[in-house]
Coordinates of C-alpha atoms in Angstrom, one line a residue:
Chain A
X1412 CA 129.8 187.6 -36.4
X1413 CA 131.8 188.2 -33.3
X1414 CA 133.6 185.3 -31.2
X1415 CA 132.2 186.2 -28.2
X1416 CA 128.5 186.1 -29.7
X1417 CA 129.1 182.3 -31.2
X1418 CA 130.5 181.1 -28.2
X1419 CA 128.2 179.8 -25.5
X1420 CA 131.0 180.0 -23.0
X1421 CA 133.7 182.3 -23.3
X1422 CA 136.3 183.1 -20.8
X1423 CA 139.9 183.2 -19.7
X1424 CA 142.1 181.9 -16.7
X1425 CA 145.3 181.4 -15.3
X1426 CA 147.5 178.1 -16.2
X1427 CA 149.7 178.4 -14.2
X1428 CA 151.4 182.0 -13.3
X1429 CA 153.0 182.5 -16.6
X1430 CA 150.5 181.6 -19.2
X1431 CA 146.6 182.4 -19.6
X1432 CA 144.4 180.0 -21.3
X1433 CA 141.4 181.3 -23.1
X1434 CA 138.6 178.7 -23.9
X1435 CA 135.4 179.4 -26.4
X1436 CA 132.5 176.5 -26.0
X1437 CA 130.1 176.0 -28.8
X1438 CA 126.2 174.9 -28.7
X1439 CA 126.7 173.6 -32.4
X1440 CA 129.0 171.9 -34.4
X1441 CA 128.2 174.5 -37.1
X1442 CA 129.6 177.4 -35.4
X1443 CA 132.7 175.3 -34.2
X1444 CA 133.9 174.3 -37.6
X1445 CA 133.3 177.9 -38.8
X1446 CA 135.6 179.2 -36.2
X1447 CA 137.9 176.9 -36.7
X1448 CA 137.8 177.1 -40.8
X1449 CA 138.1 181.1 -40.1
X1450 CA 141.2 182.2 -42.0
X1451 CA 140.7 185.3 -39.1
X1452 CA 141.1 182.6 -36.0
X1453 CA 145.0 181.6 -36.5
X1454 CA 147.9 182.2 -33.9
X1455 CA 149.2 185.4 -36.5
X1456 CA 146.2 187.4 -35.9
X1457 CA 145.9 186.4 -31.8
X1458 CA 149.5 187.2 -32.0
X1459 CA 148.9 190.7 -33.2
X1460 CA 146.2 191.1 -30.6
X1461 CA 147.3 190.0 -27.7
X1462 CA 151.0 191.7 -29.3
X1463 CA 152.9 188.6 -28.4
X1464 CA 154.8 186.1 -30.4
X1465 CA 152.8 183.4 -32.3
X1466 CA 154.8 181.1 -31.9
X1467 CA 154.5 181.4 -28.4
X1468 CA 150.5 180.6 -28.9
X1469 CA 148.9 177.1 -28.9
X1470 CA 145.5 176.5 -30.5
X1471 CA 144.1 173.6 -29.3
X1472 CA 140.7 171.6 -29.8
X1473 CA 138.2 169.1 -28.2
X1474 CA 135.8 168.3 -31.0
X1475 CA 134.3 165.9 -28.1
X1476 CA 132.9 169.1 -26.4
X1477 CA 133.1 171.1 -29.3
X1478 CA 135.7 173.5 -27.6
X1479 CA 138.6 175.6 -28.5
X1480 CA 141.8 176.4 -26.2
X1481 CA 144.3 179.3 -26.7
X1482 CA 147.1 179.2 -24.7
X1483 CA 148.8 182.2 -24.7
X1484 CA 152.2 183.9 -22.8
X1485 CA 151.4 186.1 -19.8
X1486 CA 152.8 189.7 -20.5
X1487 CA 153.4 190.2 -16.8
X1488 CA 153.5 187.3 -15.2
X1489 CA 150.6 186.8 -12.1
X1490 CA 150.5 189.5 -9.4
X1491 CA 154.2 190.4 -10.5
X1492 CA 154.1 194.5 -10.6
X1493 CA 152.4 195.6 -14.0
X1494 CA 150.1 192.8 -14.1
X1495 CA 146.4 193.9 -13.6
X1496 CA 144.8 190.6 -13.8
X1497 CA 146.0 188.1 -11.3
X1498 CA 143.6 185.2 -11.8
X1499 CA 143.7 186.5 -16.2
X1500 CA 139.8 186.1 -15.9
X1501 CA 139.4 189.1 -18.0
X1502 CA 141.8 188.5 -20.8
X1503 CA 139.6 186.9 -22.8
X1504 CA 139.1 190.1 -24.4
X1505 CA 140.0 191.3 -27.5
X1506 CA 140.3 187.7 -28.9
X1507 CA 136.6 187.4 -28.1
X1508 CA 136.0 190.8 -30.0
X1509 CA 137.2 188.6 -33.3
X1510 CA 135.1 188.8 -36.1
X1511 CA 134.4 185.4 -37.7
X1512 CA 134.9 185.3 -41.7
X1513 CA 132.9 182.0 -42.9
Chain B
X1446 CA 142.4 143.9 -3.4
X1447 CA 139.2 146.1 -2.9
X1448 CA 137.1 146.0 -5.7
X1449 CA 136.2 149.6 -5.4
X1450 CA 137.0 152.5 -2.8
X1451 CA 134.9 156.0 -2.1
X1452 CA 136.2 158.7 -1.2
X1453 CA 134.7 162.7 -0.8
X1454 CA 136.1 166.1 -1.5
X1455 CA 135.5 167.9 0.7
X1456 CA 135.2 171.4 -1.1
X1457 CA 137.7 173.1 -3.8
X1458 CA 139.4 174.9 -1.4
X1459 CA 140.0 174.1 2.2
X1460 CA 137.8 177.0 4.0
X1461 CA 135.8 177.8 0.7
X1462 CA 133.3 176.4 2.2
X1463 CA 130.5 173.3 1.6
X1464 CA 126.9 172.6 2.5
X1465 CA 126.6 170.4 5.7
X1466 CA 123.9 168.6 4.0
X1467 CA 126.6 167.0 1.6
X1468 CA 128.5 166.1 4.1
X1469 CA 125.9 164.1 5.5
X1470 CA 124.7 162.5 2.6
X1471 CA 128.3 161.5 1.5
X1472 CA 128.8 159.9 5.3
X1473 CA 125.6 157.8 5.0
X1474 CA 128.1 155.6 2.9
X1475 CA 131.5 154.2 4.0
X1476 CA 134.1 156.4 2.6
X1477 CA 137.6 154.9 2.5
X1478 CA 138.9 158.6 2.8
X1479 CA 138.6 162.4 2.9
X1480 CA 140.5 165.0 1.0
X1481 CA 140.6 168.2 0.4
X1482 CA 143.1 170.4 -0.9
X1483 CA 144.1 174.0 0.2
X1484 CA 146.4 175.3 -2.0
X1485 CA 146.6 177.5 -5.8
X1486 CA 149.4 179.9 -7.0
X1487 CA 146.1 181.5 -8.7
X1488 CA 145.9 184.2 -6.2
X1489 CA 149.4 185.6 -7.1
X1490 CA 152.8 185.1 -6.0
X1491 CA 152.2 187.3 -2.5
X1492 CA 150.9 184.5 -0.1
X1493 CA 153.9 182.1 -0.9
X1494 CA 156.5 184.9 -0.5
X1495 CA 154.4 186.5 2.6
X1496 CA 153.7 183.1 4.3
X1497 CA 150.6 184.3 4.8
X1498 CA 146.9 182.3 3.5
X1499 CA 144.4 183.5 1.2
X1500 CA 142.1 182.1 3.0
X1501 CA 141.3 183.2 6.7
X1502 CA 141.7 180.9 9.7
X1503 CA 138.1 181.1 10.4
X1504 CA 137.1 180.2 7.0
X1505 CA 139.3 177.3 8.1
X1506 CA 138.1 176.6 10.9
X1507 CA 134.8 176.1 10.0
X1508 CA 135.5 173.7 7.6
X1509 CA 138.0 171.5 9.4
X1510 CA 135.2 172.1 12.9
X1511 CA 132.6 170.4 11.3
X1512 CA 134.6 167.5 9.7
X1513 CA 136.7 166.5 12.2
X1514 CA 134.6 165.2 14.9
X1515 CA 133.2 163.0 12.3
X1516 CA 136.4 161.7 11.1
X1517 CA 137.4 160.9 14.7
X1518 CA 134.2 158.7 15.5
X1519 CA 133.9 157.0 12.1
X1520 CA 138.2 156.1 11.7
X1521 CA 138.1 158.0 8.0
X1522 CA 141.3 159.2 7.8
X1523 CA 141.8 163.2 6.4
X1524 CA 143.7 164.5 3.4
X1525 CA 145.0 167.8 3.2
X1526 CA 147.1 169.2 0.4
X1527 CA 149.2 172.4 -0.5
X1528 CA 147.6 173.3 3.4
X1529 CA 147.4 177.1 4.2
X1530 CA 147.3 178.1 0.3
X1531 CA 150.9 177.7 -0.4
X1532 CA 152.0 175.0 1.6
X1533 CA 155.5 176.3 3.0
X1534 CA 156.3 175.8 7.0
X1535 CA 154.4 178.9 7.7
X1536 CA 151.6 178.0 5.9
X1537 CA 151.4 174.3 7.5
X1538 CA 151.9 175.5 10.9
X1539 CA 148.9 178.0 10.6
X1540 CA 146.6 174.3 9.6
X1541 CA 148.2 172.5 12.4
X1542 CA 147.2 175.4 15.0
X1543 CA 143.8 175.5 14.0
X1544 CA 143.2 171.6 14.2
X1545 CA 144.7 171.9 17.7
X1546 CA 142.4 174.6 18.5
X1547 CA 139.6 172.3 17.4
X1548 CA 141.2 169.2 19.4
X1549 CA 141.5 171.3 22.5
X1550 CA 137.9 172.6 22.0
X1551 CA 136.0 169.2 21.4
X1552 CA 139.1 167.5 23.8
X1553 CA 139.7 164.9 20.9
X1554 CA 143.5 164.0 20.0
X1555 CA 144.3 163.1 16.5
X1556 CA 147.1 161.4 15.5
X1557 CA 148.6 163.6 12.5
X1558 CA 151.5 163.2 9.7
X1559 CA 153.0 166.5 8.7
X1560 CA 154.8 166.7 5.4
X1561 CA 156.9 169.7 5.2
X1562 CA 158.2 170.8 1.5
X1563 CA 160.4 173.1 1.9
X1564 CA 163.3 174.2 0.2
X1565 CA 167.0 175.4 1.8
X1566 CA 168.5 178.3 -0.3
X1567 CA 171.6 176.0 -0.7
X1568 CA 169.4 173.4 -2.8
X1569 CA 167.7 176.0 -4.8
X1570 CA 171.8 177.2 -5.3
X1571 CA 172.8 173.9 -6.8
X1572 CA 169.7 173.1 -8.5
X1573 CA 170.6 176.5 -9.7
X1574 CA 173.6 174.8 -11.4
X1575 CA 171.9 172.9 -14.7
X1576 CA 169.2 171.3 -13.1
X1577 CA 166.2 173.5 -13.6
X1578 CA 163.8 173.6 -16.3
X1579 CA 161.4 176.5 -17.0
X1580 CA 158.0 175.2 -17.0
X1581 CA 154.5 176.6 -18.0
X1582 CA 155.9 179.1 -19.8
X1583 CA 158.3 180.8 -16.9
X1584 CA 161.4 182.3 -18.2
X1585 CA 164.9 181.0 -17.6
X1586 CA 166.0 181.1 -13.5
X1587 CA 168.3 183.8 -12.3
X1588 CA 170.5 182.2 -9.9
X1589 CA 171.6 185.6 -8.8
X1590 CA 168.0 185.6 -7.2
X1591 CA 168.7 181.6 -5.4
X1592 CA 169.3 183.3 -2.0
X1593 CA 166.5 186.2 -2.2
X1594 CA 163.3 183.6 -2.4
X1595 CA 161.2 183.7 0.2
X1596 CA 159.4 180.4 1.3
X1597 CA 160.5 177.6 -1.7
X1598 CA 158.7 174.8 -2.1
X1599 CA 158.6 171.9 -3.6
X1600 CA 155.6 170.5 -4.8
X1601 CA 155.7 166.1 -4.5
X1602 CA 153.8 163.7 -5.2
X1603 CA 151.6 160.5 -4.3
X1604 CA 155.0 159.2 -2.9
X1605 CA 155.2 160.9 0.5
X1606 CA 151.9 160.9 0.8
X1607 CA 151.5 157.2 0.5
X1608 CA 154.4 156.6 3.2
X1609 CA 152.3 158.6 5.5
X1610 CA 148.9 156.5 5.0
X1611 CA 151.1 153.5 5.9
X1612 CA 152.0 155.1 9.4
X1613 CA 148.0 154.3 10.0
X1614 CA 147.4 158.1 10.8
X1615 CA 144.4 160.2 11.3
X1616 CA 145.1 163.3 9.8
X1617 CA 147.7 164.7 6.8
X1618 CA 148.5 168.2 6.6
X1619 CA 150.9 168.2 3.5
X1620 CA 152.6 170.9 2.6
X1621 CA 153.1 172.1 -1.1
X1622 CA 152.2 169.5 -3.0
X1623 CA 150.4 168.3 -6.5
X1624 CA 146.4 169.0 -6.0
X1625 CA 146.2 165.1 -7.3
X1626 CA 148.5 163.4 -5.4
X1627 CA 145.8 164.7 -2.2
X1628 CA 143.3 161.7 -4.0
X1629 CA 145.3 159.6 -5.8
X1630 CA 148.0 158.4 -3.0
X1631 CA 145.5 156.3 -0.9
X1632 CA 144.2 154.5 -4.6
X1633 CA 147.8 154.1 -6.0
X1634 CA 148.6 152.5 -2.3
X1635 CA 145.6 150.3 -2.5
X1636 CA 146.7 149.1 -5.8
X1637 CA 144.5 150.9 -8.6
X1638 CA 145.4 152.0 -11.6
X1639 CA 147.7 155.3 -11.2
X1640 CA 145.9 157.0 -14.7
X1641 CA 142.9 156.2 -13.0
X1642 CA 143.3 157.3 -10.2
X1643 CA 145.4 160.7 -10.9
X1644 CA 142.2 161.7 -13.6
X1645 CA 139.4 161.2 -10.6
X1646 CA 141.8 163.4 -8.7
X1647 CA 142.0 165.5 -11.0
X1648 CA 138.6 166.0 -11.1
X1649 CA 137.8 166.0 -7.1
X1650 CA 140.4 168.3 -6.0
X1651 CA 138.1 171.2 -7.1
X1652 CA 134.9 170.1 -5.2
X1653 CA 131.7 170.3 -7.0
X1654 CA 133.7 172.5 -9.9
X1655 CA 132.9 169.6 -12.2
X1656 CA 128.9 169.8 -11.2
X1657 CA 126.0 171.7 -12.9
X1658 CA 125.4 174.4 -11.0
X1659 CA 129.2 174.7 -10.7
X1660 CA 130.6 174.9 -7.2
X1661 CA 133.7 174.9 -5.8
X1662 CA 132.6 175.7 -2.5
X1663 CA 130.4 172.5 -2.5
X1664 CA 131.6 168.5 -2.2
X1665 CA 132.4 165.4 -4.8
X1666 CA 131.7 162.1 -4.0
X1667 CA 134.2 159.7 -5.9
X1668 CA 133.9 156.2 -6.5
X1669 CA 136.7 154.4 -8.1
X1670 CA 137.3 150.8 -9.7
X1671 CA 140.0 149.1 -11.7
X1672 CA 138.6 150.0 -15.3
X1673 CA 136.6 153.2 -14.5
X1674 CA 135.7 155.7 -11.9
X1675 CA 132.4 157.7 -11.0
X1676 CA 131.8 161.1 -10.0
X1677 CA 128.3 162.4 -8.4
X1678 CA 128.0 165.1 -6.1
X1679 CA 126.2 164.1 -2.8
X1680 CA 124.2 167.8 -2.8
X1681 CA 121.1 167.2 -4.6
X1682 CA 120.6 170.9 -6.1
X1683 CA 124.1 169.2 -7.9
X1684 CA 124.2 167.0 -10.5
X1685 CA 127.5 166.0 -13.0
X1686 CA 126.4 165.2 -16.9
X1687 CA 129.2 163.7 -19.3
X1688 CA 129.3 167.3 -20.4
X1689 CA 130.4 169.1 -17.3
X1690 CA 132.7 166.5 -16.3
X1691 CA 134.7 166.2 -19.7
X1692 CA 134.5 170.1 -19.8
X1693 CA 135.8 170.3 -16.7
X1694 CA 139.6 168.3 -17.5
X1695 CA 140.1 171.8 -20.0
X1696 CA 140.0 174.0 -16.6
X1697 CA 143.0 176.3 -16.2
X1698 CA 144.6 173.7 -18.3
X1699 CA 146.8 174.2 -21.0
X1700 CA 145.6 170.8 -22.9
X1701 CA 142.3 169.1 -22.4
X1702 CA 143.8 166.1 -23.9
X1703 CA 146.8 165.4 -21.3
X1704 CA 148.0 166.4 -18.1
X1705 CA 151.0 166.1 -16.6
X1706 CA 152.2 164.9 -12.8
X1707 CA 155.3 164.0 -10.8
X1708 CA 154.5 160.3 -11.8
X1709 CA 154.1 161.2 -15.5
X1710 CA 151.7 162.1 -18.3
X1711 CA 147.9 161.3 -18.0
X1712 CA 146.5 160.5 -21.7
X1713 CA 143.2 161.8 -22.0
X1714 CA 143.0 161.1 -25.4
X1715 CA 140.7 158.1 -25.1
X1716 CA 138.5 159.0 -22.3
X1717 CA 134.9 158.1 -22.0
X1718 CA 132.4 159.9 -20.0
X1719 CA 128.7 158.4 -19.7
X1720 CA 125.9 159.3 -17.7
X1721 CA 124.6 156.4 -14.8
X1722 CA 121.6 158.4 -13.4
X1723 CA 121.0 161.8 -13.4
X1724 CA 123.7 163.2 -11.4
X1725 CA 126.5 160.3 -11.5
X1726 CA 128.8 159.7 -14.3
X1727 CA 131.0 157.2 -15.2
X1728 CA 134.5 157.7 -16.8
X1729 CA 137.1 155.6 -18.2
X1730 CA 140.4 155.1 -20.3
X1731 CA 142.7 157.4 -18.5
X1732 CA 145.5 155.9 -18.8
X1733 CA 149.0 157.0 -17.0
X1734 CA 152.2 156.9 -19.4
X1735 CA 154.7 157.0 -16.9
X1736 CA 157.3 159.8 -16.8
X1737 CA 161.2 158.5 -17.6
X1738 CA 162.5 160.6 -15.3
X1739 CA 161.7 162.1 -12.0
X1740 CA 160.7 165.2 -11.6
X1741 CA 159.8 167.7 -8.9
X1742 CA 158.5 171.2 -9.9
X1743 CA 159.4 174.1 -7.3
X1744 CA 158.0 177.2 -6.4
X1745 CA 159.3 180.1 -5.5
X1746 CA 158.8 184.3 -5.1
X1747 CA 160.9 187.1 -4.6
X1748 CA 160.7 190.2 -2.8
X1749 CA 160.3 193.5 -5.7
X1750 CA 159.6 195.8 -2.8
X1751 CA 156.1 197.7 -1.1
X1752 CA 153.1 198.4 -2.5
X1753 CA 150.6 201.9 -1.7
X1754 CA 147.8 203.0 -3.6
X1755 CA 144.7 205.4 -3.3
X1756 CA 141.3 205.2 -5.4
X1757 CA 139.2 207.7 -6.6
X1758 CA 136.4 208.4 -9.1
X1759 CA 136.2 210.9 -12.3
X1760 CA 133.1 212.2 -13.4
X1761 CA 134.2 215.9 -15.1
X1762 CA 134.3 215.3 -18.9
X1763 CA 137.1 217.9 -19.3
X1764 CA 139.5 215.8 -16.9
X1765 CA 138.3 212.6 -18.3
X1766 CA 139.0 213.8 -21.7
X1767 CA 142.6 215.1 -20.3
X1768 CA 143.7 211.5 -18.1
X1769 CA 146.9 211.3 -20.1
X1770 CA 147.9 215.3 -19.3
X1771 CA 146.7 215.0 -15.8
X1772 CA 149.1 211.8 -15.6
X1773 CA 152.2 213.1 -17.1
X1774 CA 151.9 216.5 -14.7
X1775 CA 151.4 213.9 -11.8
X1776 CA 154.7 212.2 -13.1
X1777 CA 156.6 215.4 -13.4
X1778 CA 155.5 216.7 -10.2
X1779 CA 156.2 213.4 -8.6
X1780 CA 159.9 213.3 -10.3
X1781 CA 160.7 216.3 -8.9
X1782 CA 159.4 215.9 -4.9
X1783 CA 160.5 212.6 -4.2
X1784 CA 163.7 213.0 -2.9
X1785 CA 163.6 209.7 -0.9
X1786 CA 163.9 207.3 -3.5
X1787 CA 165.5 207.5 -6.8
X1788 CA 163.8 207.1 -10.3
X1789 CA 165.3 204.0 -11.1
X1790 CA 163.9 202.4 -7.8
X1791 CA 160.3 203.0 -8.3
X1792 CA 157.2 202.6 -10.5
X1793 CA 154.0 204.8 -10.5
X1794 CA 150.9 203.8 -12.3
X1795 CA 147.4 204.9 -13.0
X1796 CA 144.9 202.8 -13.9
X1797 CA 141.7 204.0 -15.4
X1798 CA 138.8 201.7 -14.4
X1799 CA 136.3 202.5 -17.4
X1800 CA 138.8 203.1 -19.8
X1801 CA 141.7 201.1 -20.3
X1802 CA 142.8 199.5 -17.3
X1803 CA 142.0 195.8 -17.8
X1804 CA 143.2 195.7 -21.3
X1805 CA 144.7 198.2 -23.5
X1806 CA 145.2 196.5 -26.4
X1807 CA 141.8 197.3 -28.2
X1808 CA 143.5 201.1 -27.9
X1809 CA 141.0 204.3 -26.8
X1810 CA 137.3 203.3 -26.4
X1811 CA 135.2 205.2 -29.2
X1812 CA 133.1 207.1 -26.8
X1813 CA 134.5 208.2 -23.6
X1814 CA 132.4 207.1 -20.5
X1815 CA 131.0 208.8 -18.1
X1816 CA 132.5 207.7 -15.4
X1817 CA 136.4 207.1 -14.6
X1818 CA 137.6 205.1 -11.7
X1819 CA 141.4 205.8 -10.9
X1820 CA 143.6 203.8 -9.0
X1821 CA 147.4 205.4 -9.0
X1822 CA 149.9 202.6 -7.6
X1823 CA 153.0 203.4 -6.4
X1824 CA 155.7 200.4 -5.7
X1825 CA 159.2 200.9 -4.1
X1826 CA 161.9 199.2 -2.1
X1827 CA 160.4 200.5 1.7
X1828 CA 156.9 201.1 2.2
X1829 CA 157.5 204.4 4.0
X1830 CA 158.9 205.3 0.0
X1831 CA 155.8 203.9 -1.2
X1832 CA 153.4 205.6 0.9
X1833 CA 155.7 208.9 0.2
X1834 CA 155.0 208.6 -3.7
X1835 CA 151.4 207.8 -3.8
X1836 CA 151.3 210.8 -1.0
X1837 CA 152.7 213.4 -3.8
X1838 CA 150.8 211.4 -6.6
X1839 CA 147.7 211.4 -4.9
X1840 CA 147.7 215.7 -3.9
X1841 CA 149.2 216.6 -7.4
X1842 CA 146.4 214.0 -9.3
X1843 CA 143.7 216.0 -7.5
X1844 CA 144.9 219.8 -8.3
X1845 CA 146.6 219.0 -11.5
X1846 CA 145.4 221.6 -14.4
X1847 CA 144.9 220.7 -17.8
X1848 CA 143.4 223.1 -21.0
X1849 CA 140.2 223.8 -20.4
X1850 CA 139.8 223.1 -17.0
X1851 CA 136.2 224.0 -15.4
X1852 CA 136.4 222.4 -12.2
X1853 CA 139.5 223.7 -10.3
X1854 CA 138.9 222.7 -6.7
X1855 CA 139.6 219.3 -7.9
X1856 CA 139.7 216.6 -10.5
X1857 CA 138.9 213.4 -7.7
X1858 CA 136.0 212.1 -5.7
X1859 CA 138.0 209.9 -3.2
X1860 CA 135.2 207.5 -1.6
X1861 CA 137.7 207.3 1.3
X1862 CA 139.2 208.9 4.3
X1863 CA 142.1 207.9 4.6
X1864 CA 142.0 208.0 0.7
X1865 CA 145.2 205.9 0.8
X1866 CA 146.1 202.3 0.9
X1867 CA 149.4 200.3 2.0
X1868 CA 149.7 197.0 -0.2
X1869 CA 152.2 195.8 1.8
X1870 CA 154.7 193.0 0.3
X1871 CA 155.2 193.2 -3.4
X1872 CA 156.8 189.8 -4.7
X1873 CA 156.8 188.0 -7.7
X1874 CA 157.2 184.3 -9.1
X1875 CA 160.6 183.4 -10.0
X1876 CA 161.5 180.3 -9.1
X1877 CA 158.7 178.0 -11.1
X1878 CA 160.7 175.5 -12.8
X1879 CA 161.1 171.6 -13.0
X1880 CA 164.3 169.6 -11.1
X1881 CA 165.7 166.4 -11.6
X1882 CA 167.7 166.6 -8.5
X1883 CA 165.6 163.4 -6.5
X1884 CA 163.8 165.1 -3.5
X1885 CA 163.0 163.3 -0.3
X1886 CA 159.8 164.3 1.7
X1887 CA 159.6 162.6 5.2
X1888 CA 156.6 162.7 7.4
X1889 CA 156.7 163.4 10.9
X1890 CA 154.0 162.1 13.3
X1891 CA 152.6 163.8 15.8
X1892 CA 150.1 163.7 18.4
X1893 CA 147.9 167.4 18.0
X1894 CA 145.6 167.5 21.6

């Protein structure tokens, strides 16, 4: 199953003009834990995606709200000339086309 | 001490707007203060470096018209942060001319603290010299580019704020500053609890953005006490749930867990969030871990050069099939014309609305669309050089031939005449980094009639 389709909310922003922070919601604790036990959700393969250094990436979680946070490096950084998403409200594409191994 | 204090945010965004009706609900209780803040580097780095808002003065206008009347007759005094979007001299003096519009209009006087944050090029020069720290991510300064930054800020604190509130004033236009220090400075002043009191700012300074239906053109009502604070928005279509309100400290945030401000980190970790009624919540344990050393982020954008575009549509399968011929014979045909500007000083670029322009990492679509919407970009150190390229680019994208070619009176449907856009200014951040050089920010009183 796809990230985007287990998420209730899915979506990107800005933090800050230099880094974009991508957070998936859940409606279930289910779905949380399988994304989160998904040997396909792990900063190697976001990396790849996104083509930018893991190490560079931050997973982070709120089991509270049963959320996930990426934080990943801008390519171009907001506005700056190749950028062509100056609030990054769209970048939450392709990580959300992910498909979740249980 | 107070027990408790209440104050309203006004909307997310000074001149995004709020219903009247919250307005009046929120003043139908005493309200130590009012705040709202004005300012985000979200919309890119070309308002900072043009001085210009991204919001219009009208916009303005009608938020600051219907507010300030009330503030004058019910002695509330008026918060505003980061005002004019970016908050340099420019920017301030644009919020100051509009209040004085309203003064002269409604022939009220307000007594008014302005807080300037700007920055001299010789600061930035010696901060230049070991004392700046890349933050959120920014690469490493280039003090070559110290004396090319147009508009630096700083962005303070409660601190200068707070020193203004003692002056007894009516209004404060801040310049750049932190989004909480525009609702935690009168707290911290009156003696609550900074962690406190930066997490409810936190959570005000983007209206009704915490609120189920969300809205950042809408108001907060925040009431705060020395263990715990409240949120409830005073629209009734609104309503905040321990859900939206915790869900709310992970917005364009790079933890949910901690945030960090001039007067140090804000520990999430053990928050609480319960639900009083319906549309009020109660949160507690925030707690402030106070930073060992003081520091003052800065802002900052440079000049790359002018930006002109035009737009046009695709619909011919042939040249939809062909974009990447159609853009290196644009290129070539380009290369050769321009003699105004040399290659090295200027970028062309198409983007392919429908295809690949918003992300081209998932590679070619499988099927190609119908549809194509083109916008070629051309950026260069003088605008008349810009407007030049995209000139050429524009013609030679319209008649370019490709193999196979069935429609050759053109390959564009320009929705426009002209079919061609100036940009303007082209700048980007490059001064966002931390100092440690201390920073003094001194409010200056004036009477605005």
């Amino acid at each position: 199953m796809k990230l985007y389709d287990m998420a209730k909310v899915c979506r990107s922003k800005n933090a800050g003009p230099f880094q974009v922070t991508i957070d998936l919601m859940f409606d279930s604790e289910d779905k949380y834990r399988q994304v989160l036990a998904s040997p396909a959700f792990c900063i190697e393969k976001i990396g790849q995606l996104y083509r930018t250094d893991p190490d560079k990436i931050a997973i982070k979680t709120f089991d509270r709200i049963l959320t996930v946070k990426v934080v990943l490096p801008r390519m171009y950084s907001s506005g700056s000339p190749l950028d062509n998403d100056v609030y990054g409200s769209q970048q939450h594409f392709p990580l959300a086309d992910l498909d979740i191994i249980a | 001490m107070k027990e408790s204090l209440r104050y309203l945010s006004l909307c997310g965004l000074l001149g995004y707007g709020y219903a009247p009706e919250s307005l009046k609900n929120a003043l139908a209780q005493e309200l130590d203060f009012i705040g709202v803040d004005a300012g985000s580097t979200d919309p890119g780095p070309y308002y900072l470096g043009s001085g210009k808002g991204f919001v219009k003065p009208l916009q303005v206008k009608r938020d600051l018209q219907l507010i300030l009347p009330e503030i004058k007759r019910r002695r509330i005094p008026l918060i505003i942060g980061s005002a004019g979007g970016s908050g340099a001299a420019k920017h301030v003096d644009s919020v100051l001319e509009i209040i004085r519009e309203i003064a002269r209009e409604n022939s009220m006087e307000f007594k008014t603290a302005v807080i300037y944050s700007d920055l001299s090029a010789d600061f930035i020069r010696k901060a230049a010299d070991g004392h700046l720290f890349s933050c959120g991510g920014a690469p490493e300064f280039d003090p070559a580019s110290a004396g090319k930054l147009s508009n630096p800020v700083a962005q303070f604190g409660t601190g200068p704020i707070i020193e203004a509130l003692k002056s007894g004033v009516e209004i404060i236009v801040a310049g750049r500053c932190c989004d909480t220090a525009v609702f935690a400075s009168y707290p911290i002043w009156q003696g609550f609890p900074a962690g406190l009191a930066l997490h409810a700012a936190k959570i005000a300074e983007c209206g009704a953005l915490c609120a189920i239906p969300v809205g950042a053109n809408d108001s907060l009502l925040v009431e705060l006490f020395h263990d715990h604070f409240t949120v409830e928005p005073p629209n009734p279509v609104r309503r905040c749930t321990p859900e939206s309100v915790a869900a709310h400290s992970l917005y364009e945030q790079p933890d949910p867990n901690c945030f960090y401000e001039p007067e140090g980190k804000i520990d999430l970790s053990d928050c609480k969030f319960e639900a009083l009624s319906e549309s009020k919540v109660k949160v507690s344990g925030s707690r402030l871990i106070p930073a060992d050393k003081e520091t003052t982020k800065l802002e900052g954008a440079g000049l790359v050069g002018f930006r002109a575009v035009t737009i046009a549509g695709i619909r011919d399968p042939e040249a939809i099939r062909h974009l990447d011929e159609i853009e290196s014979g644009v290129r070539e045909a380009v290369l050769q014309s321009a003699n105004f500007v040399s290659p090295q000083e200027y970028t062309l670029r198409f983007l392919r609305y429908g295809l690949d322009a918003v992300s081209a990492l998932d590679g070619p679509p499988e099927v190609m669309p119908r549809e194509v919407g083109l916008v070629i970009e051309a950026i260069a150190p003088r605008r008349e050089q810009a407007e030049a390229l995209i000139g050429l680019a524009r013609s030679k994208a319209l008649h370019q031939g490709f193999p196979g070619r069935k429609a050759t009176a053109g390959n564009l449907a320009f929705p426009f005449s002209p079919s061609d856009f100036s940009g303007g200014e082209v700048y980007e951040f490059s001064l966002y980094h931390l100092t440690d050089i201390p920073l003094e920010f001194t409010p200056e009183i004036r009477m605005i009639k």
